[in-house]
Short mmCIF file of C-alpha atoms and ligand atoms in Angstrom, two decimals:
data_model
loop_
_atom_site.label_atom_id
_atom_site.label_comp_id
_atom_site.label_asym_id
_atom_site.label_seq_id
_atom_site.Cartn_x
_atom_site.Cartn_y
_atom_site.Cartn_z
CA UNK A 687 108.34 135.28 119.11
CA UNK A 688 107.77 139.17 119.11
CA UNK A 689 105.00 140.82 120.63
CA UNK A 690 102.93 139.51 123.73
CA UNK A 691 100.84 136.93 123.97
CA UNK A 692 97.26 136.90 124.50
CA UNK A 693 94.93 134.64 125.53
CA UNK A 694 91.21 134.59 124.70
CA UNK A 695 88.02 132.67 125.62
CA UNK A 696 85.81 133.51 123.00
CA UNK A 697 82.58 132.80 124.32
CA UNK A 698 79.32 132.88 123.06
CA UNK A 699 78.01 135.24 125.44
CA UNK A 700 81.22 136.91 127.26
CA UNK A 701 84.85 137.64 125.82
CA UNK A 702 87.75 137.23 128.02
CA UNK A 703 91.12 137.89 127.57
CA UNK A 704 94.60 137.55 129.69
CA UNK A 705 98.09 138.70 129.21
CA UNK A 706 101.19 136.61 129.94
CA UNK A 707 102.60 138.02 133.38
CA UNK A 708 99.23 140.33 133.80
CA UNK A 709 96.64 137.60 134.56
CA UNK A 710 92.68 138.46 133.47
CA UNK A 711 92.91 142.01 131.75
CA UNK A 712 89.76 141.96 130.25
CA UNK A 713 86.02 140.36 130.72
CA UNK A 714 82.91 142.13 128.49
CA UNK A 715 79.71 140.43 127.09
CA UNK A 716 80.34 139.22 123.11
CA UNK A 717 77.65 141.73 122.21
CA UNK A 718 77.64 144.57 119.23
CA UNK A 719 75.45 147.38 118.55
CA UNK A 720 75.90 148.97 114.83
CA UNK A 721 73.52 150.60 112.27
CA UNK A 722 71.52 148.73 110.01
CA UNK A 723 71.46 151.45 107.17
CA UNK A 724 75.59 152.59 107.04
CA UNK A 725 77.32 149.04 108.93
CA UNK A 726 78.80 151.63 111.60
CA UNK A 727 79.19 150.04 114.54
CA UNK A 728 78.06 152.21 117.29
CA UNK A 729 79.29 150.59 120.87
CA UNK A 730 80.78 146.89 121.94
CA UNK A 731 81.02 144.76 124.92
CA UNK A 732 78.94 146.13 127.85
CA UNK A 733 77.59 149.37 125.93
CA UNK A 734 76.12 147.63 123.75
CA UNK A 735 74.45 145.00 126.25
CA UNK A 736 73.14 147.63 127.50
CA UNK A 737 71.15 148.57 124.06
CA UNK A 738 69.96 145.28 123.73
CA UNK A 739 65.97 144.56 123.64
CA UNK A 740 66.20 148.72 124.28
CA UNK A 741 67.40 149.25 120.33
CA UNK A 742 65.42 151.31 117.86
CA UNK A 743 64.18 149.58 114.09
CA UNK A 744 67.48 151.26 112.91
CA UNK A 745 70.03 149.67 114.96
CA UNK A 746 70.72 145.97 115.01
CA UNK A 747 72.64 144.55 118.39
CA UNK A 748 73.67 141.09 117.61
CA UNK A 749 75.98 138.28 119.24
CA UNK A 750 78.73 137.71 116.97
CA UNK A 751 79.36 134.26 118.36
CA UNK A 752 76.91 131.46 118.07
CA UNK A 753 76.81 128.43 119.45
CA UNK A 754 81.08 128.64 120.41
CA UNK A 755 81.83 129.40 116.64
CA UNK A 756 81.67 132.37 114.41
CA UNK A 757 78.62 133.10 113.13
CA UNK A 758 79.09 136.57 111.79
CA UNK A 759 82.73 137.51 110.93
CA UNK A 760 82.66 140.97 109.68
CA UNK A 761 81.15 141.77 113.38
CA UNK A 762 83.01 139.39 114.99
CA UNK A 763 86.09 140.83 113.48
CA UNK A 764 85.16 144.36 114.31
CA UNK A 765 84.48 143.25 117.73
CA UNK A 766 87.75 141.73 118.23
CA UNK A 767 89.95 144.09 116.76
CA UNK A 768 88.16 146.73 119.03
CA UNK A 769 89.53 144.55 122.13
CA UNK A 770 92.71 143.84 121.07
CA UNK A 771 93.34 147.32 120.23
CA UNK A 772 92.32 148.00 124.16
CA UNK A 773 94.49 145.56 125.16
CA UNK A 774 97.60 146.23 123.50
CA UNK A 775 97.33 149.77 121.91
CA UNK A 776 99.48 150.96 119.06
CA UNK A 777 101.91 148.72 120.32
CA UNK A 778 104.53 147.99 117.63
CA UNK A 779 104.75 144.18 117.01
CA UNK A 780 101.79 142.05 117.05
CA UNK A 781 100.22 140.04 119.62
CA UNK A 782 100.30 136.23 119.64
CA UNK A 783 97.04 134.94 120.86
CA UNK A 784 96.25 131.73 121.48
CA UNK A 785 91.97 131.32 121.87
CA UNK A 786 90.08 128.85 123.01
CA UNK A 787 86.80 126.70 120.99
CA UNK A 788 84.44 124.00 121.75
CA UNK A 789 85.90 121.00 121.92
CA UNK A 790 84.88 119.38 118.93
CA UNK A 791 84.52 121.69 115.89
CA UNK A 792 85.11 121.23 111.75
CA UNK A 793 88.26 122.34 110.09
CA UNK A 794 86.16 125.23 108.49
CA UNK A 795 85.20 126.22 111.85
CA UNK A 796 88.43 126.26 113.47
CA UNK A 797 89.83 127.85 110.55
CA UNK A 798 87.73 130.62 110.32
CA UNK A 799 88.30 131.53 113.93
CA UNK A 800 92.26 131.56 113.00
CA UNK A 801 91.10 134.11 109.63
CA UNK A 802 88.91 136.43 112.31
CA UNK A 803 91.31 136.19 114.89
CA UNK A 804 94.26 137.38 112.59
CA UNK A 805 92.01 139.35 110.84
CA UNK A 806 91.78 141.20 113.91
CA UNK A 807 95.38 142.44 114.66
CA UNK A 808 96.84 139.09 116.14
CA UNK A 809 100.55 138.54 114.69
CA UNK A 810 100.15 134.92 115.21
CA UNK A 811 97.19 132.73 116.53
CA UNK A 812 96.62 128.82 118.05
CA UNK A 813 93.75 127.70 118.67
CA UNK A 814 93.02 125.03 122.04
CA UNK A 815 90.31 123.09 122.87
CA UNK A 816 87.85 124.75 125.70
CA UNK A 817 87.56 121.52 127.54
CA UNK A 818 91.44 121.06 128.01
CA UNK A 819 91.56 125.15 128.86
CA UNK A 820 88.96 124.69 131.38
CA UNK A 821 90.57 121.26 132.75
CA UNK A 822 93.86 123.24 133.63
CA UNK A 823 92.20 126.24 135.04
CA UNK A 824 89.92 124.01 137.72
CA UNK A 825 93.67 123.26 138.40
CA UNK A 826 93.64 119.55 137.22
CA UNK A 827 96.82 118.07 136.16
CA UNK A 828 95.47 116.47 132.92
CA UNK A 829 99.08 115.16 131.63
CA UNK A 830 98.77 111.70 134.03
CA UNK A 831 98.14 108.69 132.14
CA UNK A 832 94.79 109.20 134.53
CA UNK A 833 91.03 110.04 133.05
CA UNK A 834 88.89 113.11 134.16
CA UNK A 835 85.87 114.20 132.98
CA UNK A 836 85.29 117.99 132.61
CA UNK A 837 81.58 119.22 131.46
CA UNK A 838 81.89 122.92 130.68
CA UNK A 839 78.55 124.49 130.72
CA UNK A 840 79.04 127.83 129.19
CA UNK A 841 75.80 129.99 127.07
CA UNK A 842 75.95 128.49 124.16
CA UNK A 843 77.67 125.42 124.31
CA UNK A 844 77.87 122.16 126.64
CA UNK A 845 81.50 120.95 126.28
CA UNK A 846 81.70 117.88 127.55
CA UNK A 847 85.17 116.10 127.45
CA UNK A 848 87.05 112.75 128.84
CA UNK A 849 91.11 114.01 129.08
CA UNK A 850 94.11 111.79 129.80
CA UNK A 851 97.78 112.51 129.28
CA UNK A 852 97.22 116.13 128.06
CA UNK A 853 94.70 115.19 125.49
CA UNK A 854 91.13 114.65 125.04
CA UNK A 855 89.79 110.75 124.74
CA UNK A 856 86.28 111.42 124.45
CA UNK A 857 84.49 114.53 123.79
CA UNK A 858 81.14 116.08 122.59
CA UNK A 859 79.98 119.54 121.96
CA UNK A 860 76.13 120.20 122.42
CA UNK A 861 74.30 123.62 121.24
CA UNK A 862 72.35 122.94 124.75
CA UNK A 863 73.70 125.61 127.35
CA UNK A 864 72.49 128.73 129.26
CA UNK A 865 71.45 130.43 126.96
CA UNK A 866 68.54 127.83 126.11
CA UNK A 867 67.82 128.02 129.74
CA UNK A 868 67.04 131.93 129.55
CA UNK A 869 64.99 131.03 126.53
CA UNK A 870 63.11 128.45 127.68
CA UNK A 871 62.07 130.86 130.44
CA UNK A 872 61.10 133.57 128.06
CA UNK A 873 59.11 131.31 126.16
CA UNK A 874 57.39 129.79 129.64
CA UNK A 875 56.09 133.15 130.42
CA UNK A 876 54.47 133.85 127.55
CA UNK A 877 52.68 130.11 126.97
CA UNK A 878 52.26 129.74 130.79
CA UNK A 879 51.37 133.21 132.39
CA UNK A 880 50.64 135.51 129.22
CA UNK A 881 53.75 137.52 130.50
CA UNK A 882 56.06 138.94 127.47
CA UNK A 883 59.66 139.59 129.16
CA UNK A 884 63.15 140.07 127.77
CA UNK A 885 65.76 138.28 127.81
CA UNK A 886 68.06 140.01 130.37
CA UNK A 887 65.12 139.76 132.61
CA UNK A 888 65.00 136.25 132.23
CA UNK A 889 68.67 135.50 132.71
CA UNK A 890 68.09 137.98 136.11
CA UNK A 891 65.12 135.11 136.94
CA UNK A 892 67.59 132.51 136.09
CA UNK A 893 70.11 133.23 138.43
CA UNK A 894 67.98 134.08 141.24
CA UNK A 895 65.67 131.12 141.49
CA UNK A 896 66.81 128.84 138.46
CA UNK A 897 67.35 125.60 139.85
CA UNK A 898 68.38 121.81 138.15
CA UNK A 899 66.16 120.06 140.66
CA UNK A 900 63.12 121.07 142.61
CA UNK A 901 64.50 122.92 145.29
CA UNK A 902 62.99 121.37 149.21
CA UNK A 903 61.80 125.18 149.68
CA UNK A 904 60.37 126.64 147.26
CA UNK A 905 61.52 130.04 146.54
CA UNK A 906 60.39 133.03 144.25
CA UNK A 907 61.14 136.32 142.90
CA UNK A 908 59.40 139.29 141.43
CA UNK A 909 60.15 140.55 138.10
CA UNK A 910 58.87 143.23 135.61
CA UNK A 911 56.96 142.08 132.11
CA UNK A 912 54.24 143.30 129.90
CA UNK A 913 51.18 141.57 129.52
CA UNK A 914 50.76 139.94 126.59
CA UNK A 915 46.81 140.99 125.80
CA UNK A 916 46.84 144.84 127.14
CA UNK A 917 50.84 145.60 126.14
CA UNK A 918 50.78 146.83 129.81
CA UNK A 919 53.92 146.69 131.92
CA UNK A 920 53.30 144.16 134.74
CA UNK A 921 54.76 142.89 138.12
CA UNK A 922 54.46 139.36 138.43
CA UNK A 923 56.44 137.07 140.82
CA UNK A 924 57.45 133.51 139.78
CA UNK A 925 58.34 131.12 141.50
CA UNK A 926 61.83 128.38 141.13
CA UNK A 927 59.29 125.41 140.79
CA UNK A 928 57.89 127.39 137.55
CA UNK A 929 61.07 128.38 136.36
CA UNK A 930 62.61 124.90 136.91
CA UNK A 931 59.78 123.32 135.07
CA UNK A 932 60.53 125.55 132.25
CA UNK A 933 64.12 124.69 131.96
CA UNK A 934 63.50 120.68 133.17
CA UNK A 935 63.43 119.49 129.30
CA UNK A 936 66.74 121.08 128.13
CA UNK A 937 68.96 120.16 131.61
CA UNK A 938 68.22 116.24 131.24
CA UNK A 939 69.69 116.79 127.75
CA UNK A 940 72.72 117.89 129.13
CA UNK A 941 72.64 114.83 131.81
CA UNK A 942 71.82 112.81 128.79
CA UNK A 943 74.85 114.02 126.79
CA UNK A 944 77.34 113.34 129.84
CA UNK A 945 76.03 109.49 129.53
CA UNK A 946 76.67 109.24 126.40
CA UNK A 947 79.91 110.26 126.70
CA UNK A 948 80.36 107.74 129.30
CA UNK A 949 79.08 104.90 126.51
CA UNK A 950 81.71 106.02 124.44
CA UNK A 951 84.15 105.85 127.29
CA UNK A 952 86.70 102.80 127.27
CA UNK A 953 86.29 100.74 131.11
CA UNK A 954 89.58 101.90 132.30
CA UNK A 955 89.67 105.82 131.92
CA UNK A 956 85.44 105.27 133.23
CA UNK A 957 86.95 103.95 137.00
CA UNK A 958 89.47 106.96 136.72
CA UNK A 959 86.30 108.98 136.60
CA UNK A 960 84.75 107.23 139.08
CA UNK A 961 87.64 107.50 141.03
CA UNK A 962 88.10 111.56 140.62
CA UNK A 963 84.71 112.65 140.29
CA UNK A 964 83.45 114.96 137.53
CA UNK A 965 84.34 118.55 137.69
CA UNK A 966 81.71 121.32 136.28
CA UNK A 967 83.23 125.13 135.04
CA UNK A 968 81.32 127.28 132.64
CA UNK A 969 78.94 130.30 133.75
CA UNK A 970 75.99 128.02 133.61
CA UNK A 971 77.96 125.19 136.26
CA UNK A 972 76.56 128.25 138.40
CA UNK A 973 72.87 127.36 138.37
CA UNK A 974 71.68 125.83 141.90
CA UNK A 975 71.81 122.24 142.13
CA UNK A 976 73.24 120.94 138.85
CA UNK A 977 76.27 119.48 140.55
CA UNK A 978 73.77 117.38 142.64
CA UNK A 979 71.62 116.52 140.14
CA UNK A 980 74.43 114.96 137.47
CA UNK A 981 75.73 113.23 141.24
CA UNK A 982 72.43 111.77 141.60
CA UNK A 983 72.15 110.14 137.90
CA UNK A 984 75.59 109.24 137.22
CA UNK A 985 76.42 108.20 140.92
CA UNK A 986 79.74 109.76 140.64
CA UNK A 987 81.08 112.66 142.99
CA UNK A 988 80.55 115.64 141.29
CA UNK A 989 82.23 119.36 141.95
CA UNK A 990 81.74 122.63 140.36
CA UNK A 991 85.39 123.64 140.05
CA UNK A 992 86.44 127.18 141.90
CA UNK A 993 85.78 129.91 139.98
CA UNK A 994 83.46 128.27 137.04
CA UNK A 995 83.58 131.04 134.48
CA UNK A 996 87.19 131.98 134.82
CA UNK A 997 88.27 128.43 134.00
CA UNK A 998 89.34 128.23 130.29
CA UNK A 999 90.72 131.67 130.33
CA UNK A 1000 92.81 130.71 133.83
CA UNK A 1001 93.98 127.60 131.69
CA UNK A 1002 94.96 129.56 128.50
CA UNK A 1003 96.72 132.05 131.12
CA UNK A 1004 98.57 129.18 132.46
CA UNK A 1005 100.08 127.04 128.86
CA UNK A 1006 100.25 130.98 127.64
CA UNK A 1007 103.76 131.11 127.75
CA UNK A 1008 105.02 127.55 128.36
CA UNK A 1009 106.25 126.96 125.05
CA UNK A 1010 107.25 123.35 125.96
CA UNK A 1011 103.97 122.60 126.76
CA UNK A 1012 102.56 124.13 123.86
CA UNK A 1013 104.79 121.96 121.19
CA UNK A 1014 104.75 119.30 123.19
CA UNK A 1015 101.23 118.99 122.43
CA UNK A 1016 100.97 120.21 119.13
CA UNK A 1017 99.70 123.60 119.65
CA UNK A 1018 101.37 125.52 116.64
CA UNK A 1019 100.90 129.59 115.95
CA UNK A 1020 100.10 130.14 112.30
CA UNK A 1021 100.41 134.21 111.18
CA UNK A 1022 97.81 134.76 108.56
CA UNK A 1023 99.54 134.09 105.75
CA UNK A 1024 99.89 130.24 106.98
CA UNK A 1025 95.99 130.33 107.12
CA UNK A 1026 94.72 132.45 104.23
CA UNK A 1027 97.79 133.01 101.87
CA UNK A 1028 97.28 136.35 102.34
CA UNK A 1029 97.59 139.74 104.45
CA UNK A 1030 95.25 142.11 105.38
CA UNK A 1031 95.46 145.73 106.05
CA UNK A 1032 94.64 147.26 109.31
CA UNK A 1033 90.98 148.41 109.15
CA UNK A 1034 89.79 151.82 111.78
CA UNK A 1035 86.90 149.97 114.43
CA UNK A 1036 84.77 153.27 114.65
N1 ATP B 1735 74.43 132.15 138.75
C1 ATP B 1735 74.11 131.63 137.60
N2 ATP B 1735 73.16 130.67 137.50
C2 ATP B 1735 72.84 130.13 136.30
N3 ATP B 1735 73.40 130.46 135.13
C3 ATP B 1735 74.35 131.42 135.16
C4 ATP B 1735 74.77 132.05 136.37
N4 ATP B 1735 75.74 132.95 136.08
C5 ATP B 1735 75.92 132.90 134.74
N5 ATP B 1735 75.09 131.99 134.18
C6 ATP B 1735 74.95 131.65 132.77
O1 ATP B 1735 76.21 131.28 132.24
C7 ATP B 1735 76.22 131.50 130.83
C8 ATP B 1735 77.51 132.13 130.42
O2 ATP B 1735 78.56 131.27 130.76
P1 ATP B 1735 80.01 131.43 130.12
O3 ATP B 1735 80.51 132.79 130.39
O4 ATP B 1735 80.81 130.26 130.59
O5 ATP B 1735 79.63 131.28 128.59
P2 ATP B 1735 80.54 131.48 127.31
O6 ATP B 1735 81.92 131.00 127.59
O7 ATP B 1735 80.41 132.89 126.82
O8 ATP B 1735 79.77 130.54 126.27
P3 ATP B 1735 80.28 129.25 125.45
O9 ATP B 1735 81.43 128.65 126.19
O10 ATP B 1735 79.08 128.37 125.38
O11 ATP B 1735 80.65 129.78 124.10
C9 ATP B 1735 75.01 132.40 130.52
O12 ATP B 1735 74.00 131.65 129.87
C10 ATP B 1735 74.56 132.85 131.91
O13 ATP B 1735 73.17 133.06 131.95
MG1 MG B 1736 82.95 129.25 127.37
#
């Protein structure tokens, strides 16, 4: 095939990318900033995180992605086309990307990331499944006749997946991730402690004193709000018991996910798990203590896998150009006209 290939993770709250032979080339939040009155988009990626909760009435800064799948495509579209064209510039032949999506999704769904994606400036796109991407970038070798359960815990979406000879058994895709936890933290402040704060503060409180189980020492953190009577700005410290609490309701849902998985589990591929352990990657596999709290409930060894977030992109880096692999297992480019009967022209991002 012409052109290079690309991989991307499109996440629901970061994009990555990789190039065969040039590893991780880019990493930027899946944010846009553009004006409500003319459509113009005015910055992408980490400008426009930057803008967000900071934005005037006039300008609207959205995540594209929702959930794992495309929620808006025109701004999805705009979004991607902007990174591609950083990637590969005015390069003559088109890319081939190959991008990744929660592991169980409708045919609409996956289709309509193949329209964006080639909408976008990719020659040819495949789509794989996150769980299988993130499998072979904790370094698992997921072709043995063996189960493994991975539980990808990105912002949007807990991808939870039992894989054996290079495909998934068992999987299940829950709109219960990170991103939830930020909320439910937002929303805690403001019921519990008449504090109004934003979301980027929250997902700062998060990291630094989020926790999956009580922690033996409690810790805290201070962080900046307004009140919610006065409109004042405040300083208010909060503590990881509080913020735990606040997330408590949402985390067993994930636990409560992984066991139904394991219902749905035949006996065999279960001792293989048993046997292995469960392996955690996705941003949110970060958050103190949620390996030991799914080892406590399921009684199985559990690991977060090196490098969490850089999993599924690591794993689309490494099947990127191992074409064997790829038809081996079905993964098949389709150019745009395979997907929409039709080609579009290139479109100008700003
Ligand atoms: N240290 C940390 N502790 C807790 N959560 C964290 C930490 N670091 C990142 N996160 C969370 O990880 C999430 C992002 O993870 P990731 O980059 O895997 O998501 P994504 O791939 O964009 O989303 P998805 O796969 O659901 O579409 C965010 O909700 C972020 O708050
Ligand atoms: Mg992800």
């Amino acid at each position: 095939m012409l052109g290079i290939n690309i991989g991307i993770d499109l996440g629901t709250t970061s994009v990555m990318a990789c190039v065969e032979g040039k590893g991780i080339v880019l990493s930027e939040p899946a944010v846009v900033a553009y004006r409500k009155t003319t459509g113009k988009v005015m910055a992408i990626g980490r400008a426009a995180l930057r803008m967000l909760g900071r934005e005037p009435d006039s300008v609207e800064v959205v995540r594209p992605m929702k959930d794992g799948v495309v929620s808006d495509f025109t701004v999805t579209e705009h979004m991607l086309r902007y990174f591609i064209m950083q990637i590969c510039g005015n390069k003559i032949f088109k890319p081939n990307i190959i991008v990744s999506m929660p592991g169980t999704v409708t045919n609409l769904e996956k289709r309509t990331v193949l329209d964006v994606i080639t909408a976008s400036g990719a020659g040819r796109a495949c789509l794989i499944e996150e769980p299988l991407a993130a499998a072979i970038g904790a370094g698992i070798d997921i072709t043995h006749p063996s189960g493994v359960m991975v539980v990808d815990i990105g912002g949007g979406t807990t991808d939870i997946a039992v894989i054996t000879m290079g495909a998934m058994a068992v999987a299940s895709s829950i709109k219960i991730a990170g991103n939830m936890l930020t909320d439910d933290i937002v929303r805690y402040c403001r019921r519990e402690r008449d504090i109004i704060i934003g979301e980027l503060t929250a997902e700062e409180i998060k990291k630094r004193v989020g926790c999956a189980y009580l922690r033996r020492e409690e810790t805290a953190v201070f962080a900046k709000g307004k009140d919610y009577f006065t409109g004042m700005p405040i300083d208010f410290e909060i503590t990881s018991n509080e913020v735990y609490l606040a997330m408590r309701e949402h985390i067993n849902m994930i636990f409560e996910e992984i066991r139904n998985v394991f219902e749905q589990t035949p006996p065999e591929l279960v001792s293989d798990i048993v046997e292995e352990g469960i392996v955690l990657t996705g941003g949110s596999a970060q958050l103190f203590g949620i390996d030991k709290m799914i080892e406590k409930l399921t009684k199985i060894n559990t690991r977060v896998a090196d490098d969490p977030v850089n999993c599924v992109i690591g794993g689309i880096g490494k099947v990127l150009g191992d074409t064997y692999f790829l038809e081996e297992n079905g993964y098949l480019f389709k150019s745009r006209q395979d997907i929409t009967g039709s080609i579009t022209e290139e479109k100008e991002v700003f």
